[in-house]
Coordinates of C-alpha atoms in Angstrom, one line a residue:
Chain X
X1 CA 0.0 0.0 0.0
X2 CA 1.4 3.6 -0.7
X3 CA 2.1 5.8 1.9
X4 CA 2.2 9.6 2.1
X5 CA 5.6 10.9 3.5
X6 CA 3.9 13.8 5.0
X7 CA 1.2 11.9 7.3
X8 CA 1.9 13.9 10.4
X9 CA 0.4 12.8 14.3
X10 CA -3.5 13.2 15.0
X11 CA -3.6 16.6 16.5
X12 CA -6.7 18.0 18.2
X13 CA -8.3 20.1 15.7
X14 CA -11.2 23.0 16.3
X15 CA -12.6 25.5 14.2
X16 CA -15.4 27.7 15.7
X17 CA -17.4 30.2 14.0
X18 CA -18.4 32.6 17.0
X19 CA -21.7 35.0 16.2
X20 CA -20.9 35.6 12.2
X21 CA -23.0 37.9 10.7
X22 CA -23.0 39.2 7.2
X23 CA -24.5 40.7 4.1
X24 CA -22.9 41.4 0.9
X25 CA -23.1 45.3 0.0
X26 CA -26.2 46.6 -0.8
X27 CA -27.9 43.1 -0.1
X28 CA -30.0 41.6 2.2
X29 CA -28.3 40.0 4.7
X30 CA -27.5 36.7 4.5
X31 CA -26.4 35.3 8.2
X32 CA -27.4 36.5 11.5
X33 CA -25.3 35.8 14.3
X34 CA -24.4 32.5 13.6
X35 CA -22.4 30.3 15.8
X36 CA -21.5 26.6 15.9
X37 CA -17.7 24.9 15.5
X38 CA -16.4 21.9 14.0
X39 CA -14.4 19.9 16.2
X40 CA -11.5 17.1 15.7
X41 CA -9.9 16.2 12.9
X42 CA -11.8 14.5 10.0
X43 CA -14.5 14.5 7.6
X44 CA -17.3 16.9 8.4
X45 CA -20.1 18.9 6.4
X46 CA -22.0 22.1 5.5
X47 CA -24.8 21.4 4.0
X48 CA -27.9 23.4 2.9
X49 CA -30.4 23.9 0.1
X50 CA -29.0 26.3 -2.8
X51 CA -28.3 30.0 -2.1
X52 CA -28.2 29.6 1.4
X53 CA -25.0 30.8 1.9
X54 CA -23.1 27.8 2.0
X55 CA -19.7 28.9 0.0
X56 CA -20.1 32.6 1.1
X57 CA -19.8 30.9 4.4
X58 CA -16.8 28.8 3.7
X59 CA -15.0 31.9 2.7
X60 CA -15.5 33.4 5.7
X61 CA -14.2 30.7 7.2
X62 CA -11.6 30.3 4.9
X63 CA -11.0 34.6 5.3
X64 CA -11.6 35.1 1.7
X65 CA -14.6 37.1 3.2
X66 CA -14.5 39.7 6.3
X67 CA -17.9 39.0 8.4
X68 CA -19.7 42.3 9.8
X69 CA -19.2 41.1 12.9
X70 CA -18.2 37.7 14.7
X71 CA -15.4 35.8 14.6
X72 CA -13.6 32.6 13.4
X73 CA -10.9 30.7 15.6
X74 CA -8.7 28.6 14.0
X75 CA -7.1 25.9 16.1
X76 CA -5.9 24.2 14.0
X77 CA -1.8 24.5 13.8
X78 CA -1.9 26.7 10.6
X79 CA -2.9 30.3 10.3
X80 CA -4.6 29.5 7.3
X81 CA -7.4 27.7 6.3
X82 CA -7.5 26.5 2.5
X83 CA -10.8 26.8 0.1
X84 CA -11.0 24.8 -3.0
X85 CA -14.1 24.8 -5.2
X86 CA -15.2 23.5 -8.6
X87 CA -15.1 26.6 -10.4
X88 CA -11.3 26.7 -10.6
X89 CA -8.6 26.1 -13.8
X90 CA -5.3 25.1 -14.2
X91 CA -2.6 27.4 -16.2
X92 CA -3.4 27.1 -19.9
X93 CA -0.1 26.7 -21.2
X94 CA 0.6 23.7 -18.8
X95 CA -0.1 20.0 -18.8
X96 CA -1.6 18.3 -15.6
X97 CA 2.0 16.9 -15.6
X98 CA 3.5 20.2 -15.9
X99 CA 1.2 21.8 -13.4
X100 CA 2.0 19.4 -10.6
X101 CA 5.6 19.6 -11.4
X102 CA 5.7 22.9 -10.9
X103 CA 3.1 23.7 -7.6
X104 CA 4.3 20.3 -6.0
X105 CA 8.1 19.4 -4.6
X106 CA 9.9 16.7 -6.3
X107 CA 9.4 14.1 -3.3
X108 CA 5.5 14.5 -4.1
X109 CA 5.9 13.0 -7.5
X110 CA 4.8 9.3 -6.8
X111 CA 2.0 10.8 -4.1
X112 CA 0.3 12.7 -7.1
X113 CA 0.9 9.6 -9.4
X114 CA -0.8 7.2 -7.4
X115 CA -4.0 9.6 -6.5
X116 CA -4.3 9.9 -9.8
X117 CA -4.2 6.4 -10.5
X118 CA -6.7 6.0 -7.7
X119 CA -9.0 8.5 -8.9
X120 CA -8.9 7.0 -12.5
X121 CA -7.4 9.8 -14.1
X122 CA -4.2 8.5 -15.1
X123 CA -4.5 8.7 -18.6
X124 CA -4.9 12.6 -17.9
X125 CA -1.1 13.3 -17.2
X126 CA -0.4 14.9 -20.3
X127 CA -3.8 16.4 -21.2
X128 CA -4.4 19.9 -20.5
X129 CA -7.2 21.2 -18.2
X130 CA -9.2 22.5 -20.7
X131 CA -9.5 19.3 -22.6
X132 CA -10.4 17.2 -19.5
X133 CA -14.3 16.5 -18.7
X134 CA -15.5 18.1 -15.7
X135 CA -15.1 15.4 -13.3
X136 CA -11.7 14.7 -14.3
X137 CA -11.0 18.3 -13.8
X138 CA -13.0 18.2 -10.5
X139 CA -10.4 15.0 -9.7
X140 CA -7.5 16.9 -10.4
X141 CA -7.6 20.1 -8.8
X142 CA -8.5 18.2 -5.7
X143 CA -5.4 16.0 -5.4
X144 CA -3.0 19.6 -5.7
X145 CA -5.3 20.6 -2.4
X146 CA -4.9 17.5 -0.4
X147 CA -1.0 17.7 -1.0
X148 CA -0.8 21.1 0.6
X149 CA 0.6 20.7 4.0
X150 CA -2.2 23.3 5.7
X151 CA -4.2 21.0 8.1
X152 CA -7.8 22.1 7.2
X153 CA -9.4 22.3 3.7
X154 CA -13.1 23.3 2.6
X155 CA -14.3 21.1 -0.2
X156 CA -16.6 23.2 -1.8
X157 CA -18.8 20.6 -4.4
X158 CA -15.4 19.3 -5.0
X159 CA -16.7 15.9 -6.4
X160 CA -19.4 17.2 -8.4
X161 CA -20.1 15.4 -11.8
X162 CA -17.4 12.0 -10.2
X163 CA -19.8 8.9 -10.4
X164 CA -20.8 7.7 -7.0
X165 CA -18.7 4.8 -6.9
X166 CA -15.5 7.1 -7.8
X167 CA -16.7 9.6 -5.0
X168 CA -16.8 6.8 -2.2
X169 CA -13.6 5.3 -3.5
X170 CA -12.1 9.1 -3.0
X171 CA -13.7 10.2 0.5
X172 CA -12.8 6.8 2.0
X173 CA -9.0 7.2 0.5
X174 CA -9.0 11.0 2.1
X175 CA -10.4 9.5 5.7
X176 CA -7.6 7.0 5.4
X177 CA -4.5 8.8 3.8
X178 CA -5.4 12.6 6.0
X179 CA -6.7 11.3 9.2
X180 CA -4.5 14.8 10.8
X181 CA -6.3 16.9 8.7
X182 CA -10.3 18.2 9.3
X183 CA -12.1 18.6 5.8
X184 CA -15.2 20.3 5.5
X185 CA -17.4 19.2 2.7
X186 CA -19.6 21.2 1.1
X187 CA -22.1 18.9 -1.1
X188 CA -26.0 18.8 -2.1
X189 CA -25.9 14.9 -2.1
X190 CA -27.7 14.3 1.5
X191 CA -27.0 10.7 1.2
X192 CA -23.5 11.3 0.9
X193 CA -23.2 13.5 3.6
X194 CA -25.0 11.8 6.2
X195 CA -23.1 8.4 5.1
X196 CA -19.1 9.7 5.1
X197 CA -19.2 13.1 7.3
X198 CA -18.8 13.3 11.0
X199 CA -20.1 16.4 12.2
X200 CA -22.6 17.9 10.0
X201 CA -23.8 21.6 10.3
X202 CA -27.1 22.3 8.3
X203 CA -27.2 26.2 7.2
X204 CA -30.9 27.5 6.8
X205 CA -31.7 30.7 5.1
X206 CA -31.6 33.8 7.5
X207 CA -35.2 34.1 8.5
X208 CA -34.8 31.0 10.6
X209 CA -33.5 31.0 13.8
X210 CA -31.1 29.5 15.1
X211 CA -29.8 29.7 11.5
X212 CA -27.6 26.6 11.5
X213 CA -28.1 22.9 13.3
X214 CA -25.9 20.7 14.2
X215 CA -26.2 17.0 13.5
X216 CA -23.8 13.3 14.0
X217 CA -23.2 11.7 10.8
X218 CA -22.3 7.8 9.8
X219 CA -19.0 9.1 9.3
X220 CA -18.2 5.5 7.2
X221 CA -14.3 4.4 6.8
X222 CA -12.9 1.7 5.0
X223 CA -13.8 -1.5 6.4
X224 CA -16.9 -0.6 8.3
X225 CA -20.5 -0.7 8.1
X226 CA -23.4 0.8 8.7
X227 CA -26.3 0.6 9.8
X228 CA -29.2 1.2 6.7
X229 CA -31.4 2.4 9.2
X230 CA -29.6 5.0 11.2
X231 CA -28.6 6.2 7.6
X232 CA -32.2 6.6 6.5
X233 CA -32.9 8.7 10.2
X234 CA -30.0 10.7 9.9
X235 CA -31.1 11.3 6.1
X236 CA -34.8 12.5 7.0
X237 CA -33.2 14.5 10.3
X238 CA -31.3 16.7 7.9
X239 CA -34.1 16.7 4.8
X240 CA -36.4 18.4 7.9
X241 CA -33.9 20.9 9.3
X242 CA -33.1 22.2 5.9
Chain P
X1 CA -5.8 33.7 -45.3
X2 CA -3.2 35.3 -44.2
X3 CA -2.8 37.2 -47.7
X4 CA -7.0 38.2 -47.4
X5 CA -5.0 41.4 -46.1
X6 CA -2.9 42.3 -49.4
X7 CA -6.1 41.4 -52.2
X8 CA -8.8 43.1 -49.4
X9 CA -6.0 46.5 -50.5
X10 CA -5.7 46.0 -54.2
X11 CA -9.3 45.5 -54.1
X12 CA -9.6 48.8 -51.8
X13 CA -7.8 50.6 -53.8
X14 CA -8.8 50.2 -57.6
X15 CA -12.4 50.9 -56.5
X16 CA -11.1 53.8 -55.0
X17 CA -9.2 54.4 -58.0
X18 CA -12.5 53.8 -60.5
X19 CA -14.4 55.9 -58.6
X20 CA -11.9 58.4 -59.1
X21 CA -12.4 58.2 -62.4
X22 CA -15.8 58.1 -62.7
X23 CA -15.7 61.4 -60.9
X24 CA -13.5 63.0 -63.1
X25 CA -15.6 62.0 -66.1
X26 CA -19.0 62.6 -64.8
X27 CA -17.9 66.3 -63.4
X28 CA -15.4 66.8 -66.6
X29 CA -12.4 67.6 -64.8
X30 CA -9.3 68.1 -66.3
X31 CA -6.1 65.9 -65.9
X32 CA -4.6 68.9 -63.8
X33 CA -7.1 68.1 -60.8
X34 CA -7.6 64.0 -61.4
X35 CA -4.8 62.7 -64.1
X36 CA -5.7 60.3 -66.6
X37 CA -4.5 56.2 -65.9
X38 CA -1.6 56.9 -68.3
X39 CA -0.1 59.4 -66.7
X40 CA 0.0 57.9 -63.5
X41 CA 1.7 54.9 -65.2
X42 CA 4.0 57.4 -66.8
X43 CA 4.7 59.4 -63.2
X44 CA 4.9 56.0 -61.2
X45 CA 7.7 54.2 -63.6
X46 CA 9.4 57.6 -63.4
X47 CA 9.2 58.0 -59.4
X48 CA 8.8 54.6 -58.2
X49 CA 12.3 53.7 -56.8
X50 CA 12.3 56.9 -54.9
X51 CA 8.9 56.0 -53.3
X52 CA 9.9 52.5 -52.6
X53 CA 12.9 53.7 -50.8
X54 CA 11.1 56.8 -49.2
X55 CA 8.2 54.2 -47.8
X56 CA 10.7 51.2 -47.0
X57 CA 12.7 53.5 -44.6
X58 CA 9.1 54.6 -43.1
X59 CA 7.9 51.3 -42.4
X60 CA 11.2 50.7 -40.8
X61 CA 10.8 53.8 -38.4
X62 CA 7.0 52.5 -37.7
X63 CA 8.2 49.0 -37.3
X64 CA 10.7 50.4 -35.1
X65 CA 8.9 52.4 -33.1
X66 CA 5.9 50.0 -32.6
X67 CA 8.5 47.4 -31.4
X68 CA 9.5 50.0 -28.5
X69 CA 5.7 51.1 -27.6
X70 CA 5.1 47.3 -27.2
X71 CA 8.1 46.7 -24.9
X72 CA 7.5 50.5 -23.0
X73 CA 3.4 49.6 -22.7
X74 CA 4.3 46.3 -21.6
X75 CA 7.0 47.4 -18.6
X76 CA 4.8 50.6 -17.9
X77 CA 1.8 47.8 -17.4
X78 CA 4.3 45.3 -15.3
X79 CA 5.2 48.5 -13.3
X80 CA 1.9 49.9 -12.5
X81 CA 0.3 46.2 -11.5
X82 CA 3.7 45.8 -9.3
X83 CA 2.9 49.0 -7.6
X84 CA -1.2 49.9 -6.8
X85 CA -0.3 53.3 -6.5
X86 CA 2.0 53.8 -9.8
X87 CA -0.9 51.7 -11.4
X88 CA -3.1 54.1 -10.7
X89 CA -1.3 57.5 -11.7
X90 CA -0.5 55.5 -14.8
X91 CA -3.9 54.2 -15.8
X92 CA -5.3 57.6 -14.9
X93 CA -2.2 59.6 -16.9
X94 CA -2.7 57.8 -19.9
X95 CA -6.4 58.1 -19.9
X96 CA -5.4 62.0 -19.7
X97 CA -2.9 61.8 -22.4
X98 CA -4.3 59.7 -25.1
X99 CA -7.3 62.3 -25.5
X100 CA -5.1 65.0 -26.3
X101 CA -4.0 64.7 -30.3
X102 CA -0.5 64.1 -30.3
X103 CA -0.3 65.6 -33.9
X104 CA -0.7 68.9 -32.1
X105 CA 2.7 67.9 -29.6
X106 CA 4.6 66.8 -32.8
X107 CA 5.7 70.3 -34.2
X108 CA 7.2 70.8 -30.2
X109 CA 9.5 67.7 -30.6
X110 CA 10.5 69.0 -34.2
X111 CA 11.6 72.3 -32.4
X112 CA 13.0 70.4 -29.6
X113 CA 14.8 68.0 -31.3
X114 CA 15.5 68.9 -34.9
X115 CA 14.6 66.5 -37.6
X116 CA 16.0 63.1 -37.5
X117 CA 15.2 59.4 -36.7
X118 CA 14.4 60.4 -33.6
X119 CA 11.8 62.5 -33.4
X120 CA 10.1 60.5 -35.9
X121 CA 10.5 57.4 -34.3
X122 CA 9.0 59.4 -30.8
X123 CA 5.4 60.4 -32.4
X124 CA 5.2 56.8 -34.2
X125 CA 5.8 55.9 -30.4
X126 CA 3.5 58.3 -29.1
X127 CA 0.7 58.2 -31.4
X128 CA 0.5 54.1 -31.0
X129 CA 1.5 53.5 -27.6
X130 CA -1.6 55.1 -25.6
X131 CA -4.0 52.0 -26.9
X132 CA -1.2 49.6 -26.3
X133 CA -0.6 50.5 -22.7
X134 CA -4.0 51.0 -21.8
X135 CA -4.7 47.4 -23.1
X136 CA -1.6 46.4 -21.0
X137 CA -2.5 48.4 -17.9
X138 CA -6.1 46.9 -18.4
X139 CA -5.1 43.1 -18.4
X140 CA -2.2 43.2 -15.8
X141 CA -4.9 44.6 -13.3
X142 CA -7.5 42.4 -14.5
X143 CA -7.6 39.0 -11.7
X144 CA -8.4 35.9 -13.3
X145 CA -9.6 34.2 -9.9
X146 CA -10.4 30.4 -11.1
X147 CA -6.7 30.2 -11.5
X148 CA -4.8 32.7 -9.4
X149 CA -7.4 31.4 -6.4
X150 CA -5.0 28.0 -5.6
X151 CA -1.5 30.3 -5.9
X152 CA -3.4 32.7 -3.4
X153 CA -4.4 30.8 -1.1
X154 CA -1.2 28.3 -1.0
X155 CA 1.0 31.7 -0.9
X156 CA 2.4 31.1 -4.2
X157 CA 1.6 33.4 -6.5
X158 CA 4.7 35.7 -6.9
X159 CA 4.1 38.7 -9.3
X160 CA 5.6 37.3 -12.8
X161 CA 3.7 34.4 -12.2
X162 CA 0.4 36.9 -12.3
X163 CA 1.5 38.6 -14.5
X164 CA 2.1 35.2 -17.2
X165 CA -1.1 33.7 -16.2
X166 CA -3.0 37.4 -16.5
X167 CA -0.9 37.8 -20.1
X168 CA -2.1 34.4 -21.5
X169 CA -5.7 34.4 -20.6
X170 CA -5.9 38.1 -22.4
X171 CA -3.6 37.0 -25.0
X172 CA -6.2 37.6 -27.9
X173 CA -6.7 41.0 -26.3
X174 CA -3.0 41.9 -26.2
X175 CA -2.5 40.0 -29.8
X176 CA -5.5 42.0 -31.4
X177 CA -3.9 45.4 -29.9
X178 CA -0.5 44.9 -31.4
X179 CA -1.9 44.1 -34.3
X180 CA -4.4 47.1 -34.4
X181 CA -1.3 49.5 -33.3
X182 CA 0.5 48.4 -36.1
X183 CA -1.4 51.1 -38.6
X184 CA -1.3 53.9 -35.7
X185 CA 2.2 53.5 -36.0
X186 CA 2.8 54.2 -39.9
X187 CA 0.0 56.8 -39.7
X188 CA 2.6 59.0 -37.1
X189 CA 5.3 57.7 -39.0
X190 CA 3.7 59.5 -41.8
X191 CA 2.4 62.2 -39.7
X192 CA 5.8 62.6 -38.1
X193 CA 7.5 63.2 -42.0
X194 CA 4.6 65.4 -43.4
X195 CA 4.8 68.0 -40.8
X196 CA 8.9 68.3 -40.8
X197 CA 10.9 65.6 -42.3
X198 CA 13.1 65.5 -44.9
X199 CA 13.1 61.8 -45.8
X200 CA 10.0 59.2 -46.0
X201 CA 7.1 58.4 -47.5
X202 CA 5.4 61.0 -45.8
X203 CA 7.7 64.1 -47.0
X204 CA 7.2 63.1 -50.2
X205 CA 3.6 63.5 -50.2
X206 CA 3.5 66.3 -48.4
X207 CA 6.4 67.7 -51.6
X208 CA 3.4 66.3 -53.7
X209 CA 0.9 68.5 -52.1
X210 CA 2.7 71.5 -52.6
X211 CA 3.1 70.4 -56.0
X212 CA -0.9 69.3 -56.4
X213 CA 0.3 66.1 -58.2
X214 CA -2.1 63.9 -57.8
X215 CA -0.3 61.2 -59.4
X216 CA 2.7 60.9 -57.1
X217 CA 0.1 61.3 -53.9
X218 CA -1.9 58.5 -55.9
X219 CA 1.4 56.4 -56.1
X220 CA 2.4 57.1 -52.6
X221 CA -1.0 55.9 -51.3
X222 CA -0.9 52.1 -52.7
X223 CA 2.9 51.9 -51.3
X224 CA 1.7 52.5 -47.9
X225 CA -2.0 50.6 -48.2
X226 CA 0.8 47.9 -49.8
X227 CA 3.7 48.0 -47.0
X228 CA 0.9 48.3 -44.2
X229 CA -1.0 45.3 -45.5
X230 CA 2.6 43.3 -46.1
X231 CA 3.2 44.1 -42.3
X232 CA -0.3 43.6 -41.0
X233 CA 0.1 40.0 -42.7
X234 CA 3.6 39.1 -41.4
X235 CA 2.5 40.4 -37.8
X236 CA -0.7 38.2 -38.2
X237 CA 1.3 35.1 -39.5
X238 CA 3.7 35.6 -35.8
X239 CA 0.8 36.2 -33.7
X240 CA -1.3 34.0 -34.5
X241 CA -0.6 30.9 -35.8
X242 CA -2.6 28.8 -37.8
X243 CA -4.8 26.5 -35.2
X244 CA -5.5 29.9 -32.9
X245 CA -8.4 31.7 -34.7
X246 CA -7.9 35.2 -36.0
X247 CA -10.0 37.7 -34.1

């Protein structure tokens, strides 16, 4: 089995978002004194319906975005907390090979290689972004984000248009090859989230209050089960919240 | 087709040339205001090696000095993105500039300066730089976040790797400027010569004006529409090869 070199100790992780509130200029506003904090490391959620505020949210978190007022605390090990969505490109003049070459160090090599193996894109080393599908680009610009050394990323629809085999295969290889590092996932599969994500925070729109809701997920690894059931529970739980 | 540029001129010009004539006839002027076809044979096989030269040395001062706008534009636009504040004085300076007609500075550098390569080559520069730098100004500042976002979050993005991945996204923006500053720069080439040379294309027409010889101005007028379109063509066949799509 490959290894990562960089697999560092389980530290205890917490990110708390203490009374956020914001509105983009001009707008209504769009959270109202929100609070709630993920804690340990691990694989955890933000889910909500669409236009909620969800990736607004995650740049806050992120400090892509200054909230009116409220505050995020960040223990975590790293000043920074990193935000990757699905609306983002490579260089044009560079092949995936070329790209990685260039953002990752040389000892990286054979930890791109095999993720990208793993997350059948192999065939994509010497394509350029522009001519990969969506998924495969989806695919890619996630592995140059989990071999960043900052402990916490933000996943922001990050598998969107990878088959739902290909998305378990990946979130059970992150749980396994980052157990240091806390994700949050941002996704509208509810299934998905309930099934793989620890901690799950449900965002509402801002005329409910309290605006977010916290919930336990299955949070599945490799070689476990779960239970159908509690899946299906924890599946309407969130479907009512929202 | 890269040589659309060349027949789009011949074309241009001999139904300029026919309605020339069809003026003359239908008004009955005499060959002293519009000559007659054989005469402008007779003038151009008697003045044409003086013209060639005369344009040939023109199109190297435009050439010359539309090389340096694109390098100065280009470092001005580095410099300005570098710096906010220089950015700003710059964008806001050339904005300033470019609206005031830089035929009407020209006669200044004449006194200044003399006549020469020089002060030629500084109004070909002047009068095609302004669209060049604004354009360079204009994309250097411009963010393209779905790409820069990874390098800015990961603290990598230095400033010439901005500036490359700013450069390549706009490249049809840059690549259509240059090419569209190539004519600015043999109109104040020719500018530059008519109001005080002594050499070029442009002093010749302007000794053609003061002679009202139609024939030479005639002649003088398909070189340059012929040189420009040469240039335009050559400039197009570098720019954009043959797989990128011509704006």
């Amino acid at each position: 089995m490959h290894t990562f070199k960089d697999s560092k100790q389980l530290t205890r992780m917490n990110i708390q978002c203490k009374n956020i509130s914001f509105s983009y200029p001009k707008k209504q506003q769009i959270f109202n004194d929100i609070t709630f904090e993920f804690n340990g490391s691990g694989f955890h959620a933000l889910f909500g319906e669409s236009g909620v505020g969800k990736s607004t949210l995650a740049q806050i978190i992120s400090g892509l975005q200054i909230p009116d007022t409220g505050k995020i605390v960040n223990q975590s090990g790293s000043s920074q907390i990193i935000y990757t969505t699905n609306q983002e490109r490579f260089p044009g003049w560079q092949t995936i090979q070329m790209h990685f070459d260039s953002i990752l160090p040389a000892h990286k090599k054979e930890d791109w290689q095999h993720m990208m193996s793993l997350f059948g894109i192999e065939q994509c080393f010497k394509s350029k972004f522009s001519q990969l599908s969506l998924g495969q680009k989806n695919r890619v610009n996630l592995i140059r984000y989990l071999l960043q050394s900052h402990p916490v990323l933000i996943m922001d629809e990050s598998l969107a248009n990878v088959d739902e085999s290909m998305r378990e295969t990946i979130i059970l290889f992150i749980k396994e090859q980052f157990p240091e590092k806390l994700f949050i996932y941002i996704s509208h599969h509810v299934r998905e989230i309930c099934k793989y994500c620890n901690q799950i925070v449900v965002l509402r729109s801002v005329i409910h209050s309290p605006q977010t809701i916290h919930f336990k997920g299955q949070n599945l690894r490799n070689n476990h089960s779960i239970d159908p059931d509690k899946l299906k529970e924890n599946m309407l739980e969130i479907v009512h919240a929202t | 087709m890269r040589h659309n540029r060349i027949i789009h001129f011949l074309i241009l010009y001999i139904s300029a040339l026919t309605i020339l004539f069809a003026i003359k006839h239908s008004l009955g002027l005499s060959n002293y205001v519009i000559p007659a076809f054989t005469e402008i044979m007779t003038t151009a096989n008697r003045i044409f090696p003086i013209y060639f030269r005369a344009t040939i040395e023109s199109m190297i001062i435009a050439i010359m000095g539309h090389m340096l706008s694109i390098i100065l534009a280009c470092l001005i636009g580095i410099l300005g993105r570098i710096n906010s504040f220089v950015g700003i004085i710059i964008k806001a300076g050339a904005y300033q500039v470019q609206s005031y007609p830089v035929v009407a500075i020209a006669p200044i550098i004449f006194i200044l300066m003399g006549d020469g390569l020089l002060p030629r080559l500084l109004i070909t520069s002047m009068i095609c730089y302004f669209p060049l730098l604004l354009t360079f100004v204009g994309v250097f500042t411009e963010p393209v976040p779905d790409i820069e976002h990874f390098y800015y979050v990961t603290n990598t993005l230095s400033w010439d790797l901005e500036i490359r991945i700013r450069a390549y996204e706009h490249q049809k923006k840059i690549l259509t400027v240059i090419e569209g500053s190539a004519t600015l720069a043999m109109v104040g080439t020719i500018v530059a010569e008519f109001l005080s040379a002594e050499s070029g294309i442009g002093y010749q027409i302007s000794i053609a004006l003061s002679q009202s010889d139609m024939a030479k101005v005639l002649i003088a007028l398909f070189l340059i529409g012929l040189f420009i379109s040469i240039y335009l063509t050559l400039l197009a066949w570098i720019l954009w090869p043959k797989k990128r799509p011509t704006p």
